[in-house]
């Protein structure tokens, strides 16, 4: 495979941003570019990784704002789709009817025929882009429009498989020969289409949910979130922010869902964790497991904090509770 690269640092500081803009112009996809680092623009692009009928490009940029308007589209439109995988950092993207913050190991499908605006202002952003023609996607245009501008996960399931595959292609490009390119491209397209089909199927289920009353939708979402929390209680990083992100809702709406039940999100998580700890402390099979190990297993990283929370919930320290519970269960 032929891979070309451009290290902007090799160009004098005053000329780097202009070089980046010129490079973008060569791609036949004109857009407006701005950066807070225009006088010291340290960016990298590796492109030209041809995989049969698709192209893979890697970029690493500091703060950057790019916008492709209807005027730009009238000027030049190659009518291509881009699947962008963010590897590091975050971008705020507004594309079609979608608006989302895209972070590490998340995808977004974009079209050169639809106005686009992306803002990277919270540090360097590294990512990879798969470029392909619409004919490689076996979906009606009206179906694909449902996915344009939406954040798609590359952290689990088919998305994780595709993210891992693309990352390895970028890091091991020197191990593949010209004859491998079409086969690797076919694998990339198959995984990409599998991801899009999965997301479209999920969207069809969501359409069915739209027929529910607002109260039923809130109740269904709350139950789904509660099950998600129960499945992830062991993760110390579980938080209202991560829960909201996983369900594509705002923190404010998440808080409101739980307030309707008379408790906060954090309090409900803590109560569920304490209940799991209480169950394990009363289990004779775990009688030799240290209390701090059980606490850490359910997301309590500090033993003293766990002891205070447990005593506040059940009226006795965890050590005393375990002794009484095990004596009763003999």
PDB file of C-alpha atoms in Angstrom:
ATOM      1  CA  UNK A   1       0.000   0.000   0.000  1.00  0.00           C
ATOM      2  CA  UNK A   2       1.173   3.536  -0.723  1.00  0.00           C
ATOM      3  CA  UNK A   3       1.129   5.743   2.354  1.00  0.00           C
ATOM      4  CA  UNK A   4       2.078   9.404   2.140  1.00  0.00           C
ATOM      5  CA  UNK A   5       2.676  11.719   5.074  1.00  0.00           C
ATOM      6  CA  UNK A   6       3.040  15.404   5.807  1.00  0.00           C
ATOM      7  CA  UNK A   7       4.648  16.612   9.024  1.00  0.00           C
ATOM      8  CA  UNK A   8       3.587  20.249   9.353  1.00  0.00           C
ATOM      9  CA  UNK A   9       6.428  20.808  11.838  1.00  0.00           C
ATOM     10  CA  UNK A  10       8.876  20.558   8.903  1.00  0.00           C
ATOM     11  CA  UNK A  11       7.447  23.807   7.496  1.00  0.00           C
ATOM     12  CA  UNK A  12       8.332  27.271   8.926  1.00  0.00           C
ATOM     13  CA  UNK A  13       5.864  28.259  11.712  1.00  0.00           C
ATOM     14  CA  UNK A  14       4.360  31.176   9.770  1.00  0.00           C
ATOM     15  CA  UNK A  15       3.503  28.877   6.847  1.00  0.00           C
ATOM     16  CA  UNK A  16       2.157  25.790   8.607  1.00  0.00           C
ATOM     17  CA  UNK A  17      -1.521  26.661   8.770  1.00  0.00           C
ATOM     18  CA  UNK A  18      -1.521  27.883   5.163  1.00  0.00           C
ATOM     19  CA  UNK A  19       0.025  24.558   4.152  1.00  0.00           C
ATOM     20  CA  UNK A  20      -2.721  22.686   5.971  1.00  0.00           C
ATOM     21  CA  UNK A  21      -5.398  24.733   4.234  1.00  0.00           C
ATOM     22  CA  UNK A  22      -3.759  24.089   0.856  1.00  0.00           C
ATOM     23  CA  UNK A  23      -3.676  20.369   1.604  1.00  0.00           C
ATOM     24  CA  UNK A  24      -7.386  20.403   2.369  1.00  0.00           C
ATOM     25  CA  UNK A  25      -8.080  22.257  -0.869  1.00  0.00           C
ATOM     26  CA  UNK A  26      -6.312  19.491  -2.805  1.00  0.00           C
ATOM     27  CA  UNK A  27      -8.848  17.036  -1.381  1.00  0.00           C
ATOM     28  CA  UNK A  28     -11.590  18.675  -3.507  1.00  0.00           C
ATOM     29  CA  UNK A  29     -13.681  19.211  -0.371  1.00  0.00           C
ATOM     30  CA  UNK A  30     -13.441  22.968   0.274  1.00  0.00           C
ATOM     31  CA  UNK A  31     -14.252  24.276   3.745  1.00  0.00           C
ATOM     32  CA  UNK A  32     -13.480  27.226   6.022  1.00  0.00           C
ATOM     33  CA  UNK A  33     -10.690  26.564   8.531  1.00  0.00           C
ATOM     34  CA  UNK A  34      -9.745  28.477  11.686  1.00  0.00           C
ATOM     35  CA  UNK A  35      -7.390  27.712  14.580  1.00  0.00           C
ATOM     36  CA  UNK A  36      -6.122  29.341  17.749  1.00  0.00           C
ATOM     37  CA  UNK A  37      -2.706  27.962  16.707  1.00  0.00           C
ATOM     38  CA  UNK A  38      -2.481  29.481  13.219  1.00  0.00           C
ATOM     39  CA  UNK A  39       0.958  30.965  13.989  1.00  0.00           C
ATOM     40  CA  UNK A  40       2.305  27.675  15.392  1.00  0.00           C
ATOM     41  CA  UNK A  41       0.192  24.939  13.836  1.00  0.00           C
ATOM     42  CA  UNK A  42       1.655  21.556  14.773  1.00  0.00           C
ATOM     43  CA  UNK A  43      -0.316  18.976  12.867  1.00  0.00           C
ATOM     44  CA  UNK A  44       0.267  15.653  11.131  1.00  0.00           C
ATOM     45  CA  UNK A  45      -1.563  13.888   8.331  1.00  0.00           C
ATOM     46  CA  UNK A  46      -0.912  10.487   6.837  1.00  0.00           C
ATOM     47  CA  UNK A  47      -3.066   9.793   3.817  1.00  0.00           C
ATOM     48  CA  UNK A  48      -3.071   7.836   0.633  1.00  0.00           C
ATOM     49  CA  UNK A  49      -3.550   4.467   2.346  1.00  0.00           C
ATOM     50  CA  UNK A  50      -5.530   2.897  -0.463  1.00  0.00           C
ATOM     51  CA  UNK A  51      -7.563  -0.162   0.489  1.00  0.00           C
ATOM     52  CA  UNK A  52      -9.134  -1.163  -2.777  1.00  0.00           C
ATOM     53  CA  UNK A  53     -12.151   1.101  -3.181  1.00  0.00           C
ATOM     54  CA  UNK A  54     -11.744   2.911   0.137  1.00  0.00           C
ATOM     55  CA  UNK A  55      -9.131   5.334   1.471  1.00  0.00           C
ATOM     56  CA  UNK A  56      -7.815   5.580   5.031  1.00  0.00           C
ATOM     57  CA  UNK A  57      -6.369   8.818   6.434  1.00  0.00           C
ATOM     58  CA  UNK A  58      -4.840   9.622   9.844  1.00  0.00           C
ATOM     59  CA  UNK A  59      -4.747  13.177  11.247  1.00  0.00           C
ATOM     60  CA  UNK A  60      -3.504  14.807  14.442  1.00  0.00           C
ATOM     61  CA  UNK A  61      -4.336  18.484  14.993  1.00  0.00           C
ATOM     62  CA  UNK A  62      -4.318  21.111  17.765  1.00  0.00           C
ATOM     63  CA  UNK A  63      -7.345  23.401  18.142  1.00  0.00           C
ATOM     64  CA  UNK A  64      -9.209  23.564  14.847  1.00  0.00           C
ATOM     65  CA  UNK A  65     -12.597  24.804  13.637  1.00  0.00           C
ATOM     66  CA  UNK A  66     -13.744  23.717  10.203  1.00  0.00           C
ATOM     67  CA  UNK A  67     -17.012  24.468   8.458  1.00  0.00           C
ATOM     68  CA  UNK A  68     -18.386  23.253   5.136  1.00  0.00           C
ATOM     69  CA  UNK A  69     -21.350  25.360   4.070  1.00  0.00           C
ATOM     70  CA  UNK A  70     -23.916  25.041   1.292  1.00  0.00           C
ATOM     71  CA  UNK A  71     -21.779  27.470  -0.740  1.00  0.00           C
ATOM     72  CA  UNK A  72     -18.756  25.189  -0.381  1.00  0.00           C
ATOM     73  CA  UNK A  73     -20.870  22.226  -1.492  1.00  0.00           C
ATOM     74  CA  UNK A  74     -22.065  24.068  -4.608  1.00  0.00           C
ATOM     75  CA  UNK A  75     -18.458  24.875  -5.408  1.00  0.00           C
ATOM     76  CA  UNK A  76     -17.274  21.250  -5.247  1.00  0.00           C
ATOM     77  CA  UNK A  77     -18.896  18.059  -4.044  1.00  0.00           C
ATOM     78  CA  UNK A  78     -17.289  14.671  -4.724  1.00  0.00           C
ATOM     79  CA  UNK A  79     -20.386  13.033  -3.162  1.00  0.00           C
ATOM     80  CA  UNK A  80     -18.484  10.874  -0.702  1.00  0.00           C
ATOM     81  CA  UNK A  81     -19.138   9.449   2.748  1.00  0.00           C
ATOM     82  CA  UNK A  82     -16.611   9.717   5.556  1.00  0.00           C
ATOM     83  CA  UNK A  83     -16.592   7.523   8.642  1.00  0.00           C
ATOM     84  CA  UNK A  84     -14.505   9.346  11.230  1.00  0.00           C
ATOM     85  CA  UNK A  85     -13.013   7.481  14.217  1.00  0.00           C
ATOM     86  CA  UNK A  86     -11.688   9.670  17.040  1.00  0.00           C
ATOM     87  CA  UNK A  87      -8.654   8.125  18.735  1.00  0.00           C
ATOM     88  CA  UNK A  88      -7.859  10.875  21.248  1.00  0.00           C
ATOM     89  CA  UNK A  89      -9.517  14.122  22.325  1.00  0.00           C
ATOM     90  CA  UNK A  90     -13.007  15.496  21.668  1.00  0.00           C
ATOM     91  CA  UNK A  91     -14.780  17.372  18.880  1.00  0.00           C
ATOM     92  CA  UNK A  92     -18.150  19.143  18.901  1.00  0.00           C
ATOM     93  CA  UNK A  93     -19.821  18.347  15.586  1.00  0.00           C
ATOM     94  CA  UNK A  94     -22.951  19.725  13.961  1.00  0.00           C
ATOM     95  CA  UNK A  95     -23.876  17.847  10.792  1.00  0.00           C
ATOM     96  CA  UNK A  96     -27.260  17.505   9.120  1.00  0.00           C
ATOM     97  CA  UNK A  97     -29.868  17.194  11.870  1.00  0.00           C
ATOM     98  CA  UNK A  98     -27.326  15.836  14.362  1.00  0.00           C
ATOM     99  CA  UNK A  99     -25.264  17.611  16.992  1.00  0.00           C
ATOM    100  CA  UNK A 100     -22.912  15.655  19.251  1.00  0.00           C
ATOM    101  CA  UNK A 101     -19.615  15.622  21.106  1.00  0.00           C
ATOM    102  CA  UNK A 102     -17.463  12.823  19.717  1.00  0.00           C
ATOM    103  CA  UNK A 103     -14.740  11.396  21.978  1.00  0.00           C
ATOM    104  CA  UNK A 104     -12.166   8.619  21.979  1.00  0.00           C
ATOM    105  CA  UNK A 105     -13.217   5.395  20.189  1.00  0.00           C
ATOM    106  CA  UNK A 106     -16.398   6.922  18.844  1.00  0.00           C
ATOM    107  CA  UNK A 107     -17.432   7.154  15.199  1.00  0.00           C
ATOM    108  CA  UNK A 108     -19.410   9.631  13.166  1.00  0.00           C
ATOM    109  CA  UNK A 109     -20.695   9.165   9.612  1.00  0.00           C
ATOM    110  CA  UNK A 110     -20.586  12.327   7.503  1.00  0.00           C
ATOM    111  CA  UNK A 111     -21.442  13.239   3.922  1.00  0.00           C
ATOM    112  CA  UNK A 112     -19.657  15.778   1.733  1.00  0.00           C
ATOM    113  CA  UNK A 113     -23.109  16.730   0.388  1.00  0.00           C
ATOM    114  CA  UNK A 114     -24.411  17.947   3.774  1.00  0.00           C
ATOM    115  CA  UNK A 115     -23.273  21.136   5.608  1.00  0.00           C
ATOM    116  CA  UNK A 116     -20.821  20.363   8.382  1.00  0.00           C
ATOM    117  CA  UNK A 117     -19.210  22.144  11.316  1.00  0.00           C
ATOM    118  CA  UNK A 118     -16.634  20.698  13.721  1.00  0.00           C
ATOM    119  CA  UNK A 119     -14.910  22.437  16.628  1.00  0.00           C
ATOM    120  CA  UNK A 120     -11.856  21.053  18.475  1.00  0.00           C
ATOM    121  CA  UNK A 121     -11.001  23.431  21.311  1.00  0.00           C
ATOM    122  CA  UNK A 122     -10.132  21.160  24.241  1.00  0.00           C
ATOM    123  CA  UNK A 123      -6.664  19.980  23.246  1.00  0.00           C
ATOM    124  CA  UNK A 124      -5.188  17.874  20.472  1.00  0.00           C
ATOM    125  CA  UNK A 125      -7.454  15.543  18.537  1.00  0.00           C
ATOM    126  CA  UNK A 126      -6.206  12.426  16.755  1.00  0.00           C
ATOM    127  CA  UNK A 127      -8.413  10.477  14.413  1.00  0.00           C
ATOM    128  CA  UNK A 128      -8.800   8.292  11.349  1.00  0.00           C
ATOM    129  CA  UNK A 129     -11.157   8.742   8.408  1.00  0.00           C
ATOM    130  CA  UNK A 130     -12.460   6.106   6.010  1.00  0.00           C
ATOM    131  CA  UNK A 131     -13.500   7.651   2.683  1.00  0.00           C
ATOM    132  CA  UNK A 132     -15.833   5.726   0.383  1.00  0.00           C
ATOM    133  CA  UNK A 133     -18.383   6.120  -2.388  1.00  0.00           C
ATOM    134  CA  UNK A 134     -22.145   5.795  -1.663  1.00  0.00           C
ATOM    135  CA  UNK A 135     -22.344   2.738  -3.944  1.00  0.00           C
ATOM    136  CA  UNK A 136     -20.392   0.740  -1.340  1.00  0.00           C
ATOM    137  CA  UNK A 137     -23.153   1.237   1.238  1.00  0.00           C
ATOM    138  CA  UNK A 138     -26.166  -1.013   0.494  1.00  0.00           C
ATOM    139  CA  UNK A 139     -28.692   1.225   2.255  1.00  0.00           C
ATOM    140  CA  UNK A 140     -31.256   3.703   0.907  1.00  0.00           C
ATOM    141  CA  UNK A 141     -30.132   7.315   1.174  1.00  0.00           C
ATOM    142  CA  UNK A 142     -33.134   8.060   3.389  1.00  0.00           C
ATOM    143  CA  UNK A 143     -31.954   5.378   5.835  1.00  0.00           C
ATOM    144  CA  UNK A 144     -28.380   6.661   5.934  1.00  0.00           C
ATOM    145  CA  UNK A 145     -29.653  10.171   6.645  1.00  0.00           C
ATOM    146  CA  UNK A 146     -30.836   8.857  10.024  1.00  0.00           C
ATOM    147  CA  UNK A 147     -27.204   8.126  10.930  1.00  0.00           C
ATOM    148  CA  UNK A 148     -25.582  11.280   9.528  1.00  0.00           C
ATOM    149  CA  UNK A 149     -24.153  13.390  12.343  1.00  0.00           C
ATOM    150  CA  UNK A 150     -24.895  10.804  15.038  1.00  0.00           C
ATOM    151  CA  UNK A 151     -22.293   9.525  17.482  1.00  0.00           C
ATOM    152  CA  UNK A 152     -21.698   5.785  16.948  1.00  0.00           C
ATOM    153  CA  UNK A 153     -19.857   3.690  19.512  1.00  0.00           C
ATOM    154  CA  UNK A 154     -16.513   2.104  18.759  1.00  0.00           C
ATOM    155  CA  UNK A 155     -16.134   0.842  22.318  1.00  0.00           C
ATOM    156  CA  UNK A 156     -18.161  -2.365  22.188  1.00  0.00           C
ATOM    157  CA  UNK A 157     -19.713  -4.825  19.790  1.00  0.00           C
ATOM    158  CA  UNK A 158     -19.272  -4.380  16.041  1.00  0.00           C
ATOM    159  CA  UNK A 159     -18.016  -0.823  16.507  1.00  0.00           C
ATOM    160  CA  UNK A 160     -15.132  -2.068  18.682  1.00  0.00           C
ATOM    161  CA  UNK A 161     -14.225  -4.669  16.040  1.00  0.00           C
ATOM    162  CA  UNK A 162     -14.102  -1.994  13.339  1.00  0.00           C
ATOM    163  CA  UNK A 163     -12.141   0.443  15.537  1.00  0.00           C
ATOM    164  CA  UNK A 164      -9.558  -2.227  16.388  1.00  0.00           C
ATOM    165  CA  UNK A 165      -9.241  -3.219  12.727  1.00  0.00           C
ATOM    166  CA  UNK A 166      -8.708   0.362  11.518  1.00  0.00           C
ATOM    167  CA  UNK A 167      -6.229   1.113  14.289  1.00  0.00           C
ATOM    168  CA  UNK A 168      -4.133  -1.916  13.401  1.00  0.00           C
ATOM    169  CA  UNK A 169      -4.164  -0.965   9.725  1.00  0.00           C
ATOM    170  CA  UNK A 170      -2.779   2.464  10.602  1.00  0.00           C
ATOM    171  CA  UNK A 171      -0.089   1.196  12.971  1.00  0.00           C
ATOM    172  CA  UNK A 172       0.992  -1.808  10.869  1.00  0.00           C
ATOM    173  CA  UNK A 173       0.695  -0.432   7.326  1.00  0.00           C
ATOM    174  CA  UNK A 174       4.279  -1.451   6.523  1.00  0.00           C
ATOM    175  CA  UNK A 175       3.369  -5.124   6.982  1.00  0.00           C
ATOM    176  CA  UNK A 176       0.911  -5.220   4.084  1.00  0.00           C
ATOM    177  CA  UNK A 177       1.696  -5.404   0.395  1.00  0.00           C
ATOM    178  CA  UNK A 178      -0.216  -4.052  -2.630  1.00  0.00           C
ATOM    179  CA  UNK A 179      -2.010  -7.373  -3.107  1.00  0.00           C
ATOM    180  CA  UNK A 180      -3.405  -7.172   0.441  1.00  0.00           C
ATOM    181  CA  UNK A 181      -5.083  -3.789  -0.062  1.00  0.00           C
ATOM    182  CA  UNK A 182      -8.283  -4.917  -1.876  1.00  0.00           C
ATOM    183  CA  UNK A 183      -8.864  -7.735   0.601  1.00  0.00           C
ATOM    184  CA  UNK A 184      -8.330  -5.453   3.604  1.00  0.00           C
ATOM    185  CA  UNK A 185     -10.600  -2.855   2.023  1.00  0.00           C
ATOM    186  CA  UNK A 186     -13.343  -5.454   1.600  1.00  0.00           C
ATOM    187  CA  UNK A 187     -13.058  -6.386   5.289  1.00  0.00           C
ATOM    188  CA  UNK A 188     -13.267  -2.695   6.281  1.00  0.00           C
ATOM    189  CA  UNK A 189     -16.386  -2.180   4.148  1.00  0.00           C
ATOM    190  CA  UNK A 190     -18.032  -5.341   5.521  1.00  0.00           C
ATOM    191  CA  UNK A 191     -17.436  -4.272   9.132  1.00  0.00           C
ATOM    192  CA  UNK A 192     -18.564  -0.724   8.371  1.00  0.00           C
ATOM    193  CA  UNK A 193     -21.801  -1.958   6.792  1.00  0.00           C
ATOM    194  CA  UNK A 194     -22.372  -4.316   9.706  1.00  0.00           C
ATOM    195  CA  UNK A 195     -22.041  -1.379  12.105  1.00  0.00           C
ATOM    196  CA  UNK A 196     -24.434   0.780  10.092  1.00  0.00           C
ATOM    197  CA  UNK A 197     -26.962  -2.066   9.806  1.00  0.00           C
ATOM    198  CA  UNK A 198     -26.814  -2.585  13.581  1.00  0.00           C
ATOM    199  CA  UNK A 199     -27.403   1.118  14.222  1.00  0.00           C
ATOM    200  CA  UNK A 200     -30.288   1.237  11.739  1.00  0.00           C
ATOM    201  CA  UNK A 201     -31.919  -1.783  13.409  1.00  0.00           C
ATOM    202  CA  UNK A 202     -31.563  -0.079  16.799  1.00  0.00           C
ATOM    203  CA  UNK A 203     -33.142   3.023  15.307  1.00  0.00           C
ATOM    204  CA  UNK A 204     -36.114   0.995  14.082  1.00  0.00           C
ATOM    205  CA  UNK A 205     -36.705  -0.207  17.639  1.00  0.00           C
ATOM    206  CA  UNK A 206     -36.515   3.397  18.812  1.00  0.00           C
ATOM    207  CA  UNK A 207     -39.208   4.326  16.282  1.00  0.00           C
ATOM    208  CA  UNK A 208     -41.479   1.738  17.873  1.00  0.00           C
ATOM    209  CA  UNK A 209     -40.804   3.353  21.237  1.00  0.00           C
ATOM    210  CA  UNK A 210     -41.881   6.704  19.811  1.00  0.00           C
ATOM    211  CA  UNK A 211     -45.463   5.393  19.810  1.00  0.00           C
ATOM    212  CA  UNK A 212     -45.392   5.117  23.595  1.00  0.00           C
ATOM    213  CA  UNK A 213     -46.766   7.872  25.795  1.00  0.00           C
ATOM    214  CA  UNK A 214     -44.150  10.272  27.244  1.00  0.00           C
ATOM    215  CA  UNK A 215     -44.676   8.694  30.684  1.00  0.00           C
ATOM    216  CA  UNK A 216     -44.117   5.184  29.295  1.00  0.00           C
ATOM    217  CA  UNK A 217     -40.960   6.299  27.484  1.00  0.00           C
ATOM    218  CA  UNK A 218     -39.561   7.821  30.678  1.00  0.00           C
ATOM    219  CA  UNK A 219     -40.387   4.677  32.644  1.00  0.00           C
ATOM    220  CA  UNK A 220     -38.800   2.444  29.990  1.00  0.00           C
ATOM    221  CA  UNK A 221     -35.682   4.605  29.852  1.00  0.00           C
ATOM    222  CA  UNK A 222     -35.406   4.696  33.646  1.00  0.00           C
ATOM    223  CA  UNK A 223     -35.617   0.888  33.837  1.00  0.00           C
ATOM    224  CA  UNK A 224     -32.992   0.574  31.108  1.00  0.00           C
ATOM    225  CA  UNK A 225     -30.675   2.959  32.953  1.00  0.00           C
ATOM    226  CA  UNK A 226     -31.162   1.149  36.244  1.00  0.00           C
ATOM    227  CA  UNK A 227     -30.274  -2.161  34.615  1.00  0.00           C
ATOM    228  CA  UNK A 228     -27.207  -0.549  33.050  1.00  0.00           C
ATOM    229  CA  UNK A 229     -26.127   0.694  36.485  1.00  0.00           C
ATOM    230  CA  UNK A 230     -26.589  -2.742  38.053  1.00  0.00           C
ATOM    231  CA  UNK A 231     -24.428  -4.285  35.348  1.00  0.00           C
ATOM    232  CA  UNK A 232     -21.671  -1.716  35.922  1.00  0.00           C
ATOM    233  CA  UNK A 233     -21.618  -1.256  39.690  1.00  0.00           C
ATOM    234  CA  UNK A 234     -18.152  -2.808  39.822  1.00  0.00           C
ATOM    235  CA  UNK A 235     -16.692   0.036  37.725  1.00  0.00           C
ATOM    236  CA  UNK A 236     -15.223   2.827  39.908  1.00  0.00           C
ATOM    237  CA  UNK A 237     -15.707   5.267  37.018  1.00  0.00           C
ATOM    238  CA  UNK A 238     -19.477   4.783  36.945  1.00  0.00           C
ATOM    239  CA  UNK A 239     -20.956   8.263  37.369  1.00  0.00           C
ATOM    240  CA  UNK A 240     -23.984  10.327  36.323  1.00  0.00           C
ATOM    241  CA  UNK A 241     -21.921  11.757  33.455  1.00  0.00           C
ATOM    242  CA  UNK A 242     -20.911   8.337  32.099  1.00  0.00           C
ATOM    243  CA  UNK A 243     -24.488   7.044  32.454  1.00  0.00           C
ATOM    244  CA  UNK A 244     -25.914  10.022  30.562  1.00  0.00           C
ATOM    245  CA  UNK A 245     -23.311   9.627  27.802  1.00  0.00           C
ATOM    246  CA  UNK A 246     -24.020   5.907  27.437  1.00  0.00           C
ATOM    247  CA  UNK A 247     -27.737   6.629  26.930  1.00  0.00           C
ATOM    248  CA  UNK A 248     -27.287   9.747  24.764  1.00  0.00           C
ATOM    249  CA  UNK A 249     -29.180  12.028  27.128  1.00  0.00           C
ATOM    250  CA  UNK A 250     -28.237  15.181  29.007  1.00  0.00           C
ATOM    251  CA  UNK A 251     -27.231  15.165  32.668  1.00  0.00           C
ATOM    252  CA  UNK A 252     -30.200  17.415  33.435  1.00  0.00           C
ATOM    253  CA  UNK A 253     -32.651  14.906  31.954  1.00  0.00           C
ATOM    254  CA  UNK A 254     -30.970  12.020  33.819  1.00  0.00           C
ATOM    255  CA  UNK A 255     -31.309  13.904  37.100  1.00  0.00           C
ATOM    256  CA  UNK A 256     -34.977  14.610  36.387  1.00  0.00           C
ATOM    257  CA  UNK A 257     -35.695  10.923  35.705  1.00  0.00           C
ATOM    258  CA  UNK A 258     -34.410   9.966  39.131  1.00  0.00           C
ATOM    259  CA  UNK A 259     -35.883  12.943  40.959  1.00  0.00           C
ATOM    260  CA  UNK A 260     -39.302  11.698  39.852  1.00  0.00           C
ATOM    261  CA  UNK A 261     -38.595   8.642  42.027  1.00  0.00           C
ATOM    262  CA  UNK A 262     -37.540  10.727  45.025  1.00  0.00           C
ATOM    263  CA  UNK A 263     -33.758  10.217  44.948  1.00  0.00           C
ATOM    264  CA  UNK A 264     -30.627  11.437  43.185  1.00  0.00           C
ATOM    265  CA  UNK A 265     -28.629   9.401  40.690  1.00  0.00           C
ATOM    266  CA  UNK A 266     -25.545   9.240  42.918  1.00  0.00           C
ATOM    267  CA  UNK A 267     -27.577   8.208  45.960  1.00  0.00           C
ATOM    268  CA  UNK A 268     -29.267   5.406  43.994  1.00  0.00           C
ATOM    269  CA  UNK A 269     -25.894   4.120  42.721  1.00  0.00           C
ATOM    270  CA  UNK A 270     -24.465   4.193  46.242  1.00  0.00           C
ATOM    271  CA  UNK A 271     -27.492   2.344  47.641  1.00  0.00           C
ATOM    272  CA  UNK A 272     -27.150  -0.376  44.996  1.00  0.00           C
ATOM    273  CA  UNK A 273     -23.449  -0.779  45.724  1.00  0.00           C
ATOM    274  CA  UNK A 274     -24.042  -0.961  49.459  1.00  0.00           C
ATOM    275  CA  UNK A 275     -26.720  -3.604  48.960  1.00  0.00           C
ATOM    276  CA  UNK A 276     -24.296  -5.746  46.926  1.00  0.00           C
ATOM    277  CA  UNK A 277     -21.676  -5.346  49.653  1.00  0.00           C
ATOM    278  CA  UNK A 278     -24.223  -6.254  52.352  1.00  0.00           C
ATOM    279  CA  UNK A 279     -25.155  -9.399  50.420  1.00  0.00           C
ATOM    280  CA  UNK A 280     -21.503 -10.470  50.033  1.00  0.00           C
ATOM    281  CA  UNK A 281     -20.650  -9.740  53.660  1.00  0.00           C
ATOM    282  CA  UNK A 282     -23.453 -12.075  54.735  1.00  0.00           C
ATOM    283  CA  UNK A 283     -22.320 -14.854  52.366  1.00  0.00           C
ATOM    284  CA  UNK A 284     -20.495 -17.660  54.251  1.00  0.00           C
ATOM    285  CA  UNK A 285     -18.657 -18.590  51.042  1.00  0.00           C
ATOM    286  CA  UNK A 286     -16.977 -15.170  51.153  1.00  0.00           C
ATOM    287  CA  UNK A 287     -16.224 -15.245  54.868  1.00  0.00           C
ATOM    288  CA  UNK A 288     -12.456 -15.203  54.312  1.00  0.00           C
ATOM    289  CA  UNK A 289     -12.538 -12.381  51.753  1.00  0.00           C
ATOM    290  CA  UNK A 290     -11.271  -9.117  53.314  1.00  0.00           C
ATOM    291  CA  UNK A 291     -13.919  -6.436  53.715  1.00  0.00           C
ATOM    292  CA  UNK A 292     -11.925  -3.894  51.704  1.00  0.00           C
ATOM    293  CA  UNK A 293     -11.729  -6.351  48.793  1.00  0.00           C
ATOM    294  CA  UNK A 294     -15.508  -6.756  48.771  1.00  0.00           C
ATOM    295  CA  UNK A 295     -15.929  -2.984  48.960  1.00  0.00           C
ATOM    296  CA  UNK A 296     -13.524  -2.432  46.043  1.00  0.00           C
ATOM    297  CA  UNK A 297     -15.306  -5.128  44.033  1.00  0.00           C
ATOM    298  CA  UNK A 298     -18.455  -2.969  44.092  1.00  0.00           C
ATOM    299  CA  UNK A 299     -16.832   0.375  43.319  1.00  0.00           C
ATOM    300  CA  UNK A 300     -15.739   1.666  46.742  1.00  0.00           C
ATOM    301  CA  UNK A 301     -12.067   2.570  46.316  1.00  0.00           C
ATOM    302  CA  UNK A 302     -11.546   3.921  49.864  1.00  0.00           C
ATOM    303  CA  UNK A 303     -12.168   1.625  52.840  1.00  0.00           C
ATOM    304  CA  UNK A 304     -12.899   4.484  55.252  1.00  0.00           C
ATOM    305  CA  UNK A 305     -15.508   5.995  52.926  1.00  0.00           C
ATOM    306  CA  UNK A 306     -17.135   2.602  52.518  1.00  0.00           C
ATOM    307  CA  UNK A 307     -17.259   2.008  56.272  1.00  0.00           C
ATOM    308  CA  UNK A 308     -18.961   5.369  56.884  1.00  0.00           C
ATOM    309  CA  UNK A 309     -21.465   4.845  54.084  1.00  0.00           C
ATOM    310  CA  UNK A 310     -22.291   1.313  55.243  1.00  0.00           C
ATOM    311  CA  UNK A 311     -22.816   2.384  58.852  1.00  0.00           C
ATOM    312  CA  UNK A 312     -24.978   5.290  57.694  1.00  0.00           C
ATOM    313  CA  UNK A 313     -27.163   2.942  55.666  1.00  0.00           C
ATOM    314  CA  UNK A 314     -27.453  -0.032  58.034  1.00  0.00           C
ATOM    315  CA  UNK A 315     -26.653   1.376  61.485  1.00  0.00           C
ATOM    316  CA  UNK A 316     -23.615  -0.838  62.178  1.00  0.00           C
ATOM    317  CA  UNK A 317     -20.032  -0.990  60.869  1.00  0.00           C
ATOM    318  CA  UNK A 318     -19.450  -3.578  58.128  1.00  0.00           C
ATOM    319  CA  UNK A 319     -17.234  -5.722  60.376  1.00  0.00           C
ATOM    320  CA  UNK A 320     -19.962  -6.020  63.051  1.00  0.00           C
ATOM    321  CA  UNK A 321     -22.631  -6.706  60.430  1.00  0.00           C
ATOM    322  CA  UNK A 322     -20.556  -9.511  58.926  1.00  0.00           C
ATOM    323  CA  UNK A 323     -19.911 -11.125  62.304  1.00  0.00           C
ATOM    324  CA  UNK A 324     -23.607 -11.123  63.228  1.00  0.00           C
ATOM    325  CA  UNK A 325     -24.745 -12.235  59.750  1.00  0.00           C
ATOM    326  CA  UNK A 326     -22.306 -15.142  59.593  1.00  0.00           C
ATOM    327  CA  UNK A 327     -23.192 -16.243  63.122  1.00  0.00           C
ATOM    328  CA  UNK A 328     -26.876 -16.290  62.152  1.00  0.00           C
ATOM    329  CA  UNK A 329     -26.232 -18.249  58.936  1.00  0.00           C
ATOM    330  CA  UNK A 330     -24.273 -21.053  60.589  1.00  0.00           C
TER     331      UNK A 330
END
